[in-house]
Amino acid sequence: MKCKSLLLPVASIVLVGGLLLGSSAALSNIAQRNANEELKNAIAFVLPESQNFIEETYDGSDASIRRVFKGETGFVVETVASGYDGDISLLVGVNKDGRVAGVTVRTMSETWGLGAQALTDYNFLVQFMGTSGSAEVGAGIEPLTGATVTSKAITRGINAAVGYVTGADTSSGATS
């Protein structure tokens, strides 16, 4: 008698578990597709003169560079630099002549109201436009107020991206 009374709840739990598992699998495909579309749009944003991008194989010689995408007019380089409160991921568009065409901050966990301003502070990011890999905080680049560590990390990431495109020797410390 007790077996029959447990059958319905157990069957319900198994059915709900199966539905949740199936839903999770279906949604993960949608999430991946959305993430790929967002990346594609961000790449086009930082190097707007190019229409088509191909991911290149990267040898990992600079630990701050994660991925490289080649376009018709230059490259988009994904970099990661250590900020005040963790890694800061950037996409940097660099024209074939070695000048920064665009920058966007992808992810960060910097202090809200200080370093996190880098996500939205247009005046800070626009300072890097046209630079050629020798940007320095305090020497032409005004740091975010109260966020010097974050500002320097972003500068290192941008300089590393330009160094990749121009073939600059990043082991010299210019990007560290």
Short mmCIF file of N, CA and C in Angstrom, two decimals:
data_model
loop_
_atom_site.label_atom_id
_atom_site.label_comp_id
_atom_site.label_asym_id
_atom_site.label_seq_id
_atom_site.Cartn_x
_atom_site.Cartn_y
_atom_site.Cartn_z
N MET A 1 0.81 -1.18 0.00
CA MET A 1 0.00 0.00 0.00
C MET A 1 0.87 1.26 0.00
N LYS A 2 1.93 1.26 0.84
CA LYS A 2 2.82 2.42 0.89
C LYS A 2 3.55 2.62 -0.43
N CYS A 3 3.84 1.54 -1.13
CA CYS A 3 4.53 1.61 -2.42
C CYS A 3 3.70 2.40 -3.42
N LYS A 4 2.41 2.16 -3.46
CA LYS A 4 1.53 2.86 -4.39
C LYS A 4 1.46 4.34 -4.07
N SER A 5 1.48 4.70 -2.80
CA SER A 5 1.39 6.11 -2.42
C SER A 5 2.67 6.87 -2.75
N LEU A 6 3.79 6.19 -2.87
CA LEU A 6 5.05 6.84 -3.22
C LEU A 6 5.29 6.90 -4.72
N LEU A 7 4.59 6.10 -5.47
CA LEU A 7 4.81 6.01 -6.91
C LEU A 7 4.54 7.34 -7.62
N LEU A 8 3.46 7.99 -7.32
CA LEU A 8 3.10 9.25 -7.98
C LEU A 8 4.11 10.37 -7.69
N PRO A 9 4.49 10.59 -6.41
CA PRO A 9 5.49 11.64 -6.15
C PRO A 9 6.85 11.36 -6.80
N VAL A 10 7.29 10.12 -6.77
CA VAL A 10 8.57 9.77 -7.37
C VAL A 10 8.51 9.96 -8.89
N ALA A 11 7.42 9.53 -9.50
CA ALA A 11 7.25 9.72 -10.95
C ALA A 11 7.23 11.19 -11.31
N SER A 12 6.59 12.00 -10.48
CA SER A 12 6.53 13.46 -10.72
C SER A 12 7.92 14.08 -10.64
N ILE A 13 8.69 13.66 -9.65
CA ILE A 13 10.05 14.20 -9.49
C ILE A 13 10.91 13.82 -10.69
N VAL A 14 10.82 12.59 -11.13
CA VAL A 14 11.60 12.14 -12.29
C VAL A 14 11.19 12.90 -13.54
N LEU A 15 9.89 13.12 -13.73
CA LEU A 15 9.39 13.85 -14.89
C LEU A 15 9.86 15.31 -14.88
N VAL A 16 9.75 15.97 -13.74
CA VAL A 16 10.20 17.36 -13.63
C VAL A 16 11.71 17.45 -13.84
N GLY A 17 12.46 16.51 -13.29
CA GLY A 17 13.91 16.49 -13.51
C GLY A 17 14.26 16.36 -14.97
N GLY A 18 13.57 15.49 -15.67
CA GLY A 18 13.80 15.33 -17.11
C GLY A 18 13.46 16.59 -17.88
N LEU A 19 12.36 17.25 -17.52
CA LEU A 19 11.99 18.51 -18.18
C LEU A 19 13.03 19.59 -17.93
N LEU A 20 13.52 19.69 -16.70
CA LEU A 20 14.55 20.69 -16.38
C LEU A 20 15.84 20.43 -17.14
N LEU A 21 16.23 19.17 -17.22
CA LEU A 21 17.44 18.82 -17.95
C LEU A 21 17.31 19.16 -19.43
N GLY A 22 16.17 18.83 -20.03
CA GLY A 22 15.94 19.15 -21.44
C GLY A 22 15.91 20.64 -21.69
N SER A 23 15.26 21.39 -20.80
CA SER A 23 15.20 22.85 -20.93
C SER A 23 16.59 23.46 -20.82
N SER A 24 17.37 22.96 -19.90
CA SER A 24 18.73 23.47 -19.71
C SER A 24 19.57 23.28 -20.97
N ALA A 25 19.46 22.12 -21.58
CA ALA A 25 20.23 21.85 -22.80
C ALA A 25 19.79 22.77 -23.93
N ALA A 26 18.49 22.97 -24.06
CA ALA A 26 17.97 23.84 -25.12
C ALA A 26 18.40 25.29 -24.89
N LEU A 27 18.34 25.76 -23.65
CA LEU A 27 18.70 27.14 -23.35
C LEU A 27 20.19 27.39 -23.47
N SER A 28 21.02 26.40 -23.20
CA SER A 28 22.46 26.61 -23.31
C SER A 28 22.85 26.87 -24.77
N ASN A 29 22.18 26.23 -25.71
CA ASN A 29 22.44 26.50 -27.13
C ASN A 29 22.05 27.93 -27.48
N ILE A 30 20.94 28.40 -26.96
CA ILE A 30 20.50 29.77 -27.21
C ILE A 30 21.48 30.75 -26.58
N ALA A 31 21.92 30.49 -25.36
CA ALA A 31 22.88 31.35 -24.68
C ALA A 31 24.19 31.43 -25.46
N GLN A 32 24.67 30.31 -25.97
CA GLN A 32 25.91 30.30 -26.75
C GLN A 32 25.74 31.09 -28.04
N ARG A 33 24.61 30.92 -28.70
CA ARG A 33 24.34 31.65 -29.94
C ARG A 33 24.29 33.16 -29.66
N ASN A 34 23.66 33.56 -28.56
CA ASN A 34 23.59 34.97 -28.19
C ASN A 34 24.97 35.53 -27.86
N ALA A 35 25.79 34.76 -27.16
CA ALA A 35 27.15 35.20 -26.82
C ALA A 35 27.99 35.37 -28.09
N ASN A 36 27.85 34.46 -29.04
CA ASN A 36 28.59 34.57 -30.31
C ASN A 36 28.15 35.81 -31.08
N GLU A 37 26.86 36.09 -31.09
CA GLU A 37 26.34 37.27 -31.80
C GLU A 37 26.83 38.56 -31.13
N GLU A 38 26.85 38.57 -29.81
CA GLU A 38 27.33 39.75 -29.08
C GLU A 38 28.81 39.98 -29.36
N LEU A 39 29.62 38.91 -29.39
CA LEU A 39 31.04 39.03 -29.71
C LEU A 39 31.23 39.56 -31.13
N LYS A 40 30.47 39.04 -32.06
CA LYS A 40 30.54 39.50 -33.45
C LYS A 40 30.25 41.00 -33.55
N ASN A 41 29.23 41.47 -32.85
CA ASN A 41 28.88 42.89 -32.86
C ASN A 41 29.96 43.74 -32.20
N ALA A 42 30.54 43.25 -31.11
CA ALA A 42 31.60 43.99 -30.42
C ALA A 42 32.85 44.10 -31.30
N ILE A 43 33.17 43.04 -32.02
CA ILE A 43 34.32 43.06 -32.92
C ILE A 43 34.10 44.09 -34.03
N ALA A 44 32.92 44.09 -34.61
CA ALA A 44 32.60 45.05 -35.66
C ALA A 44 32.62 46.49 -35.13
N PHE A 45 32.28 46.67 -33.87
CA PHE A 45 32.26 48.01 -33.25
C PHE A 45 33.66 48.59 -33.14
N VAL A 46 34.65 47.77 -32.74
CA VAL A 46 35.99 48.30 -32.51
C VAL A 46 36.83 48.41 -33.77
N LEU A 47 36.43 47.77 -34.85
CA LEU A 47 37.12 47.91 -36.14
C LEU A 47 36.06 48.06 -37.23
N PRO A 48 35.36 49.20 -37.24
CA PRO A 48 34.18 49.34 -38.10
C PRO A 48 34.47 49.35 -39.60
N GLU A 49 35.71 49.58 -40.00
CA GLU A 49 36.02 49.62 -41.43
C GLU A 49 36.05 48.23 -42.05
N SER A 50 36.15 47.21 -41.24
CA SER A 50 36.19 45.83 -41.73
C SER A 50 34.80 45.22 -41.66
N GLN A 51 34.52 44.35 -42.63
CA GLN A 51 33.22 43.68 -42.68
C GLN A 51 33.29 42.23 -42.26
N ASN A 52 34.38 41.57 -42.58
CA ASN A 52 34.53 40.13 -42.33
C ASN A 52 35.72 39.90 -41.42
N PHE A 53 35.53 39.01 -40.46
CA PHE A 53 36.58 38.71 -39.50
C PHE A 53 36.80 37.21 -39.44
N ILE A 54 38.06 36.82 -39.36
CA ILE A 54 38.43 35.42 -39.23
C ILE A 54 39.31 35.30 -38.00
N GLU A 55 38.98 34.36 -37.12
CA GLU A 55 39.81 34.15 -35.94
C GLU A 55 41.11 33.47 -36.36
N GLU A 56 42.21 34.07 -35.95
CA GLU A 56 43.52 33.52 -36.25
C GLU A 56 44.00 32.65 -35.08
N THR A 57 44.84 31.70 -35.39
CA THR A 57 45.47 30.90 -34.35
C THR A 57 46.51 31.77 -33.67
N TYR A 58 46.47 31.80 -32.34
CA TYR A 58 47.44 32.60 -31.59
C TYR A 58 48.36 31.68 -30.82
N ASP A 59 49.66 31.94 -30.88
CA ASP A 59 50.66 31.04 -30.28
C ASP A 59 50.84 31.24 -28.78
N GLY A 60 50.25 32.27 -28.20
CA GLY A 60 50.33 32.48 -26.76
C GLY A 60 51.61 33.10 -26.27
N SER A 61 52.39 33.72 -27.14
CA SER A 61 53.66 34.31 -26.72
C SER A 61 53.47 35.48 -25.75
N ASP A 62 52.35 36.15 -25.79
CA ASP A 62 52.03 37.21 -24.83
C ASP A 62 50.83 36.72 -24.03
N ALA A 63 51.04 36.47 -22.75
CA ALA A 63 50.00 35.88 -21.90
C ALA A 63 48.77 36.77 -21.76
N SER A 64 48.89 38.05 -22.07
CA SER A 64 47.73 38.94 -21.94
C SER A 64 46.81 38.89 -23.16
N ILE A 65 47.25 38.25 -24.23
CA ILE A 65 46.43 38.15 -25.43
C ILE A 65 45.72 36.81 -25.44
N ARG A 66 44.40 36.86 -25.60
CA ARG A 66 43.59 35.63 -25.59
C ARG A 66 43.22 35.17 -26.99
N ARG A 67 42.75 36.09 -27.81
CA ARG A 67 42.30 35.74 -29.16
C ARG A 67 42.60 36.88 -30.12
N VAL A 68 42.72 36.52 -31.41
CA VAL A 68 43.00 37.52 -32.44
C VAL A 68 42.06 37.26 -33.62
N PHE A 69 41.44 38.33 -34.11
CA PHE A 69 40.55 38.26 -35.26
C PHE A 69 41.10 39.18 -36.33
N LYS A 70 41.22 38.66 -37.55
CA LYS A 70 41.75 39.47 -38.65
C LYS A 70 40.60 39.96 -39.51
N GLY A 71 40.62 41.27 -39.79
CA GLY A 71 39.66 41.88 -40.70
C GLY A 71 40.38 42.42 -41.91
N GLU A 72 39.64 43.01 -42.83
CA GLU A 72 40.26 43.54 -44.05
C GLU A 72 41.19 44.72 -43.77
N THR A 73 40.88 45.53 -42.74
CA THR A 73 41.65 46.75 -42.48
C THR A 73 42.53 46.67 -41.25
N GLY A 74 42.54 45.52 -40.58
CA GLY A 74 43.35 45.41 -39.38
C GLY A 74 42.98 44.20 -38.55
N PHE A 75 43.19 44.31 -37.26
CA PHE A 75 42.97 43.20 -36.35
C PHE A 75 42.15 43.65 -35.14
N VAL A 76 41.43 42.71 -34.57
CA VAL A 76 40.79 42.90 -33.27
C VAL A 76 41.45 41.89 -32.34
N VAL A 77 42.00 42.41 -31.25
CA VAL A 77 42.74 41.59 -30.32
C VAL A 77 42.01 41.60 -28.97
N GLU A 78 41.71 40.40 -28.47
CA GLU A 78 41.12 40.29 -27.13
C GLU A 78 42.26 40.16 -26.14
N THR A 79 42.31 41.08 -25.18
CA THR A 79 43.36 41.06 -24.17
C THR A 79 42.75 40.95 -22.78
N VAL A 80 43.55 40.48 -21.85
CA VAL A 80 43.15 40.41 -20.45
C VAL A 80 44.31 40.95 -19.62
N ALA A 81 44.01 41.91 -18.74
CA ALA A 81 45.03 42.48 -17.86
C ALA A 81 44.50 42.48 -16.43
N SER A 82 45.39 42.36 -15.47
CA SER A 82 44.99 42.35 -14.06
C SER A 82 44.74 43.76 -13.59
N GLY A 83 43.52 44.00 -13.13
CA GLY A 83 43.15 45.29 -12.57
C GLY A 83 43.24 45.26 -11.06
N TYR A 84 42.56 46.18 -10.41
CA TYR A 84 42.57 46.28 -8.96
C TYR A 84 41.87 45.10 -8.31
N ASP A 85 40.75 44.68 -8.92
CA ASP A 85 39.93 43.64 -8.30
C ASP A 85 39.70 42.46 -9.22
N GLY A 86 40.66 42.14 -10.07
CA GLY A 86 40.52 40.99 -10.96
C GLY A 86 40.88 41.34 -12.39
N ASP A 87 40.61 40.40 -13.27
CA ASP A 87 40.96 40.56 -14.67
C ASP A 87 40.00 41.51 -15.39
N ILE A 88 40.56 42.26 -16.34
CA ILE A 88 39.79 43.15 -17.19
C ILE A 88 39.98 42.65 -18.62
N SER A 89 38.89 42.32 -19.26
CA SER A 89 38.94 41.81 -20.63
C SER A 89 38.54 42.93 -21.59
N LEU A 90 39.34 43.11 -22.63
CA LEU A 90 39.12 44.16 -23.62
C LEU A 90 39.10 43.59 -25.02
N LEU A 91 38.40 44.26 -25.91
CA LEU A 91 38.58 44.05 -27.35
C LEU A 91 39.17 45.34 -27.88
N VAL A 92 40.28 45.21 -28.60
CA VAL A 92 40.98 46.38 -29.13
C VAL A 92 41.08 46.23 -30.64
N GLY A 93 40.54 47.19 -31.37
CA GLY A 93 40.67 47.23 -32.81
C GLY A 93 41.93 48.00 -33.18
N VAL A 94 42.79 47.40 -34.00
CA VAL A 94 44.05 48.04 -34.41
C VAL A 94 44.13 48.00 -35.93
N ASN A 95 44.26 49.17 -36.54
CA ASN A 95 44.41 49.23 -37.99
C ASN A 95 45.75 48.64 -38.40
N LYS A 96 45.87 48.30 -39.68
CA LYS A 96 47.12 47.72 -40.18
C LYS A 96 48.32 48.64 -39.98
N ASP A 97 48.06 49.96 -39.85
CA ASP A 97 49.16 50.89 -39.62
C ASP A 97 49.58 50.94 -38.15
N GLY A 98 48.93 50.12 -37.29
CA GLY A 98 49.33 50.04 -35.89
C GLY A 98 48.70 51.07 -34.99
N ARG A 99 47.61 51.68 -35.42
CA ARG A 99 46.93 52.68 -34.59
C ARG A 99 45.61 52.12 -34.09
N VAL A 100 45.27 52.46 -32.85
CA VAL A 100 44.04 51.98 -32.24
C VAL A 100 42.84 52.60 -32.94
N ALA A 101 41.93 51.73 -33.39
CA ALA A 101 40.70 52.17 -34.07
C ALA A 101 39.50 52.15 -33.13
N GLY A 102 39.56 51.35 -32.09
CA GLY A 102 38.45 51.26 -31.15
C GLY A 102 38.78 50.36 -29.98
N VAL A 103 38.08 50.59 -28.87
CA VAL A 103 38.29 49.82 -27.65
C VAL A 103 36.94 49.61 -26.99
N THR A 104 36.72 48.42 -26.49
CA THR A 104 35.56 48.18 -25.64
C THR A 104 35.97 47.27 -24.50
N VAL A 105 35.47 47.60 -23.31
CA VAL A 105 35.72 46.77 -22.14
C VAL A 105 34.64 45.69 -22.14
N ARG A 106 35.06 44.43 -22.14
CA ARG A 106 34.11 43.31 -22.19
C ARG A 106 33.66 42.91 -20.80
N THR A 107 34.60 42.59 -19.95
CA THR A 107 34.25 42.17 -18.59
C THR A 107 35.26 42.72 -17.60
N MET A 108 34.77 42.95 -16.39
CA MET A 108 35.62 43.40 -15.30
C MET A 108 34.86 43.25 -13.99
N SER A 109 35.59 43.29 -12.90
CA SER A 109 34.96 43.25 -11.59
C SER A 109 35.56 44.34 -10.70
N GLU A 110 35.84 45.47 -11.30
CA GLU A 110 36.45 46.58 -10.57
C GLU A 110 35.44 47.25 -9.63
N THR A 111 35.94 48.06 -8.74
CA THR A 111 35.12 48.73 -7.73
C THR A 111 34.08 49.63 -8.37
N TRP A 112 32.82 49.42 -7.95
CA TRP A 112 31.71 50.22 -8.47
C TRP A 112 31.96 51.69 -8.14
N GLY A 113 31.77 52.57 -9.12
CA GLY A 113 31.95 54.00 -8.92
C GLY A 113 33.37 54.47 -9.12
N LEU A 114 34.33 53.57 -9.17
CA LEU A 114 35.72 53.94 -9.41
C LEU A 114 36.20 53.26 -10.69
N GLY A 115 36.85 52.11 -10.56
CA GLY A 115 37.36 51.41 -11.73
C GLY A 115 36.28 50.97 -12.69
N ALA A 116 35.10 50.66 -12.19
CA ALA A 116 34.01 50.21 -13.05
C ALA A 116 33.55 51.30 -14.02
N GLN A 117 33.99 52.54 -13.79
CA GLN A 117 33.69 53.62 -14.72
C GLN A 117 34.23 53.34 -16.12
N ALA A 118 35.25 52.50 -16.21
CA ALA A 118 35.86 52.18 -17.50
C ALA A 118 34.86 51.55 -18.46
N LEU A 119 33.80 50.96 -17.92
CA LEU A 119 32.77 50.36 -18.77
C LEU A 119 32.00 51.41 -19.55
N THR A 120 31.86 52.60 -18.99
CA THR A 120 30.99 53.61 -19.59
C THR A 120 31.63 54.97 -19.81
N ASP A 121 32.83 55.19 -19.34
CA ASP A 121 33.45 56.51 -19.44
C ASP A 121 34.07 56.71 -20.83
N TYR A 122 33.27 57.28 -21.71
CA TYR A 122 33.69 57.50 -23.10
C TYR A 122 34.95 58.37 -23.16
N ASN A 123 35.01 59.40 -22.32
CA ASN A 123 36.16 60.31 -22.35
C ASN A 123 37.46 59.59 -22.00
N PHE A 124 37.40 58.61 -21.13
CA PHE A 124 38.60 57.85 -20.80
C PHE A 124 39.03 56.98 -21.98
N LEU A 125 38.10 56.22 -22.52
CA LEU A 125 38.45 55.28 -23.59
C LEU A 125 38.85 55.97 -24.89
N VAL A 126 38.24 57.12 -25.19
CA VAL A 126 38.54 57.79 -26.46
C VAL A 126 39.98 58.32 -26.49
N GLN A 127 40.62 58.47 -25.34
CA GLN A 127 42.02 58.91 -25.30
C GLN A 127 42.95 57.96 -26.05
N PHE A 128 42.55 56.70 -26.15
CA PHE A 128 43.40 55.69 -26.77
C PHE A 128 43.27 55.67 -28.29
N MET A 129 42.25 56.30 -28.83
CA MET A 129 42.03 56.30 -30.28
C MET A 129 43.23 56.93 -30.98
N GLY A 130 43.75 56.22 -31.95
CA GLY A 130 44.88 56.74 -32.72
C GLY A 130 46.23 56.51 -32.08
N THR A 131 46.28 56.01 -30.84
CA THR A 131 47.58 55.75 -30.22
C THR A 131 48.23 54.55 -30.90
N SER A 132 49.54 54.43 -30.71
CA SER A 132 50.26 53.39 -31.44
C SER A 132 51.11 52.51 -30.53
N GLY A 133 50.58 52.17 -29.37
CA GLY A 133 51.26 51.20 -28.52
C GLY A 133 52.19 51.76 -27.48
N SER A 134 52.25 53.06 -27.37
CA SER A 134 53.13 53.65 -26.36
C SER A 134 52.35 54.49 -25.37
N ALA A 135 51.06 54.21 -25.23
CA ALA A 135 50.23 54.97 -24.30
C ALA A 135 50.69 54.72 -22.87
N GLU A 136 50.68 55.79 -22.07
CA GLU A 136 51.06 55.68 -20.66
C GLU A 136 50.13 56.54 -19.83
N VAL A 137 49.67 55.99 -18.72
CA VAL A 137 48.87 56.76 -17.78
C VAL A 137 49.77 57.83 -17.19
N GLY A 138 49.31 59.07 -17.24
CA GLY A 138 50.09 60.19 -16.73
C GLY A 138 50.93 60.87 -17.79
N ALA A 139 51.12 60.21 -18.92
CA ALA A 139 51.90 60.79 -20.02
C ALA A 139 51.02 60.77 -21.27
N GLY A 140 49.98 61.58 -21.24
CA GLY A 140 49.06 61.65 -22.36
C GLY A 140 47.74 60.95 -22.10
N ILE A 141 47.69 60.02 -21.17
CA ILE A 141 46.46 59.32 -20.82
C ILE A 141 46.08 59.73 -19.40
N GLU A 142 44.94 60.40 -19.27
CA GLU A 142 44.42 60.78 -17.95
C GLU A 142 43.72 59.58 -17.34
N PRO A 143 44.12 59.16 -16.14
CA PRO A 143 43.48 57.99 -15.52
C PRO A 143 42.06 58.31 -15.05
N LEU A 144 41.29 57.27 -14.86
CA LEU A 144 39.98 57.43 -14.23
C LEU A 144 40.22 57.91 -12.81
N THR A 145 39.43 58.85 -12.34
CA THR A 145 39.59 59.39 -11.00
C THR A 145 39.44 58.27 -9.96
N GLY A 146 40.46 58.11 -9.14
CA GLY A 146 40.44 57.10 -8.08
C GLY A 146 40.66 55.68 -8.57
N ALA A 147 41.06 55.52 -9.82
CA ALA A 147 41.20 54.17 -10.38
C ALA A 147 42.46 54.06 -11.23
N THR A 148 43.59 54.42 -10.65
CA THR A 148 44.84 54.37 -11.39
C THR A 148 45.22 52.94 -11.78
N VAL A 149 45.00 51.98 -10.90
CA VAL A 149 45.36 50.59 -11.20
C VAL A 149 44.54 50.09 -12.38
N THR A 150 43.25 50.37 -12.38
CA THR A 150 42.38 49.99 -13.49
C THR A 150 42.83 50.66 -14.78
N SER A 151 43.12 51.94 -14.70
CA SER A 151 43.55 52.70 -15.88
C SER A 151 44.83 52.13 -16.47
N LYS A 152 45.77 51.77 -15.61
CA LYS A 152 47.04 51.18 -16.08
C LYS A 152 46.82 49.80 -16.68
N ALA A 153 45.91 49.03 -16.11
CA ALA A 153 45.62 47.69 -16.65
C ALA A 153 45.04 47.80 -18.06
N ILE A 154 44.12 48.71 -18.25
CA ILE A 154 43.52 48.91 -19.58
C ILE A 154 44.58 49.38 -20.56
N THR A 155 45.44 50.26 -20.12
CA THR A 155 46.53 50.74 -20.98
C THR A 155 47.45 49.59 -21.38
N ARG A 156 47.78 48.70 -20.44
CA ARG A 156 48.63 47.54 -20.75
C ARG A 156 47.96 46.65 -21.80
N GLY A 157 46.66 46.42 -21.63
CA GLY A 157 45.93 45.59 -22.59
C GLY A 157 45.93 46.19 -23.98
N ILE A 158 45.73 47.49 -24.06
CA ILE A 158 45.71 48.17 -25.35
C ILE A 158 47.10 48.14 -25.98
N ASN A 159 48.13 48.42 -25.20
CA ASN A 159 49.50 48.39 -25.73
C ASN A 159 49.89 46.99 -26.20
N ALA A 160 49.44 45.96 -25.50
CA ALA A 160 49.72 44.58 -25.91
C ALA A 160 49.07 44.28 -27.25
N ALA A 161 47.84 44.76 -27.46
CA ALA A 161 47.15 44.54 -28.74
C ALA A 161 47.89 45.21 -29.88
N VAL A 162 48.31 46.44 -29.66
CA VAL A 162 49.06 47.16 -30.70
C VAL A 162 50.40 46.46 -30.95
N GLY A 163 51.04 46.01 -29.87
CA GLY A 163 52.31 45.29 -30.01
C GLY A 163 52.17 44.03 -30.85
N TYR A 164 51.05 43.34 -30.71
CA TYR A 164 50.82 42.15 -31.52
C TYR A 164 50.74 42.52 -33.00
N VAL A 165 49.99 43.56 -33.31
CA VAL A 165 49.79 43.95 -34.71
C VAL A 165 51.07 44.49 -35.33
N THR A 166 51.83 45.28 -34.57
CA THR A 166 53.03 45.91 -35.12
C THR A 166 54.28 45.05 -34.99
N GLY A 167 54.18 43.99 -34.19
CA GLY A 167 55.36 43.15 -33.98
C GLY A 167 56.30 43.72 -32.95
N ALA A 168 55.83 44.65 -32.12
CA ALA A 168 56.67 45.25 -31.09
C ALA A 168 57.09 44.20 -30.08
N ASP A 169 58.24 44.39 -29.49
CA ASP A 169 58.76 43.45 -28.50
C ASP A 169 58.07 43.72 -27.17
N THR A 170 57.06 42.93 -26.86
CA THR A 170 56.32 43.13 -25.63
C THR A 170 57.07 42.62 -24.41
N SER A 171 58.14 41.89 -24.59
CA SER A 171 58.91 41.39 -23.46
C SER A 171 59.77 42.50 -22.85
N SER A 172 59.83 43.66 -23.48
CA SER A 172 60.65 44.76 -22.98
C SER A 172 60.05 45.41 -21.74
N GLY A 173 58.82 45.08 -21.43
CA GLY A 173 58.17 45.71 -20.28
C GLY A 173 57.21 46.80 -20.68
N ALA A 174 57.13 47.10 -21.95
CA ALA A 174 56.25 48.16 -22.40
C ALA A 174 54.80 47.85 -22.10
N THR A 175 54.44 46.59 -22.02
CA THR A 175 53.06 46.22 -21.76
C THR A 175 52.87 45.69 -20.35
N SER A 176 53.88 45.79 -19.51
CA SER A 176 53.72 45.25 -18.16
C SER A 176 53.72 46.35 -17.12
#
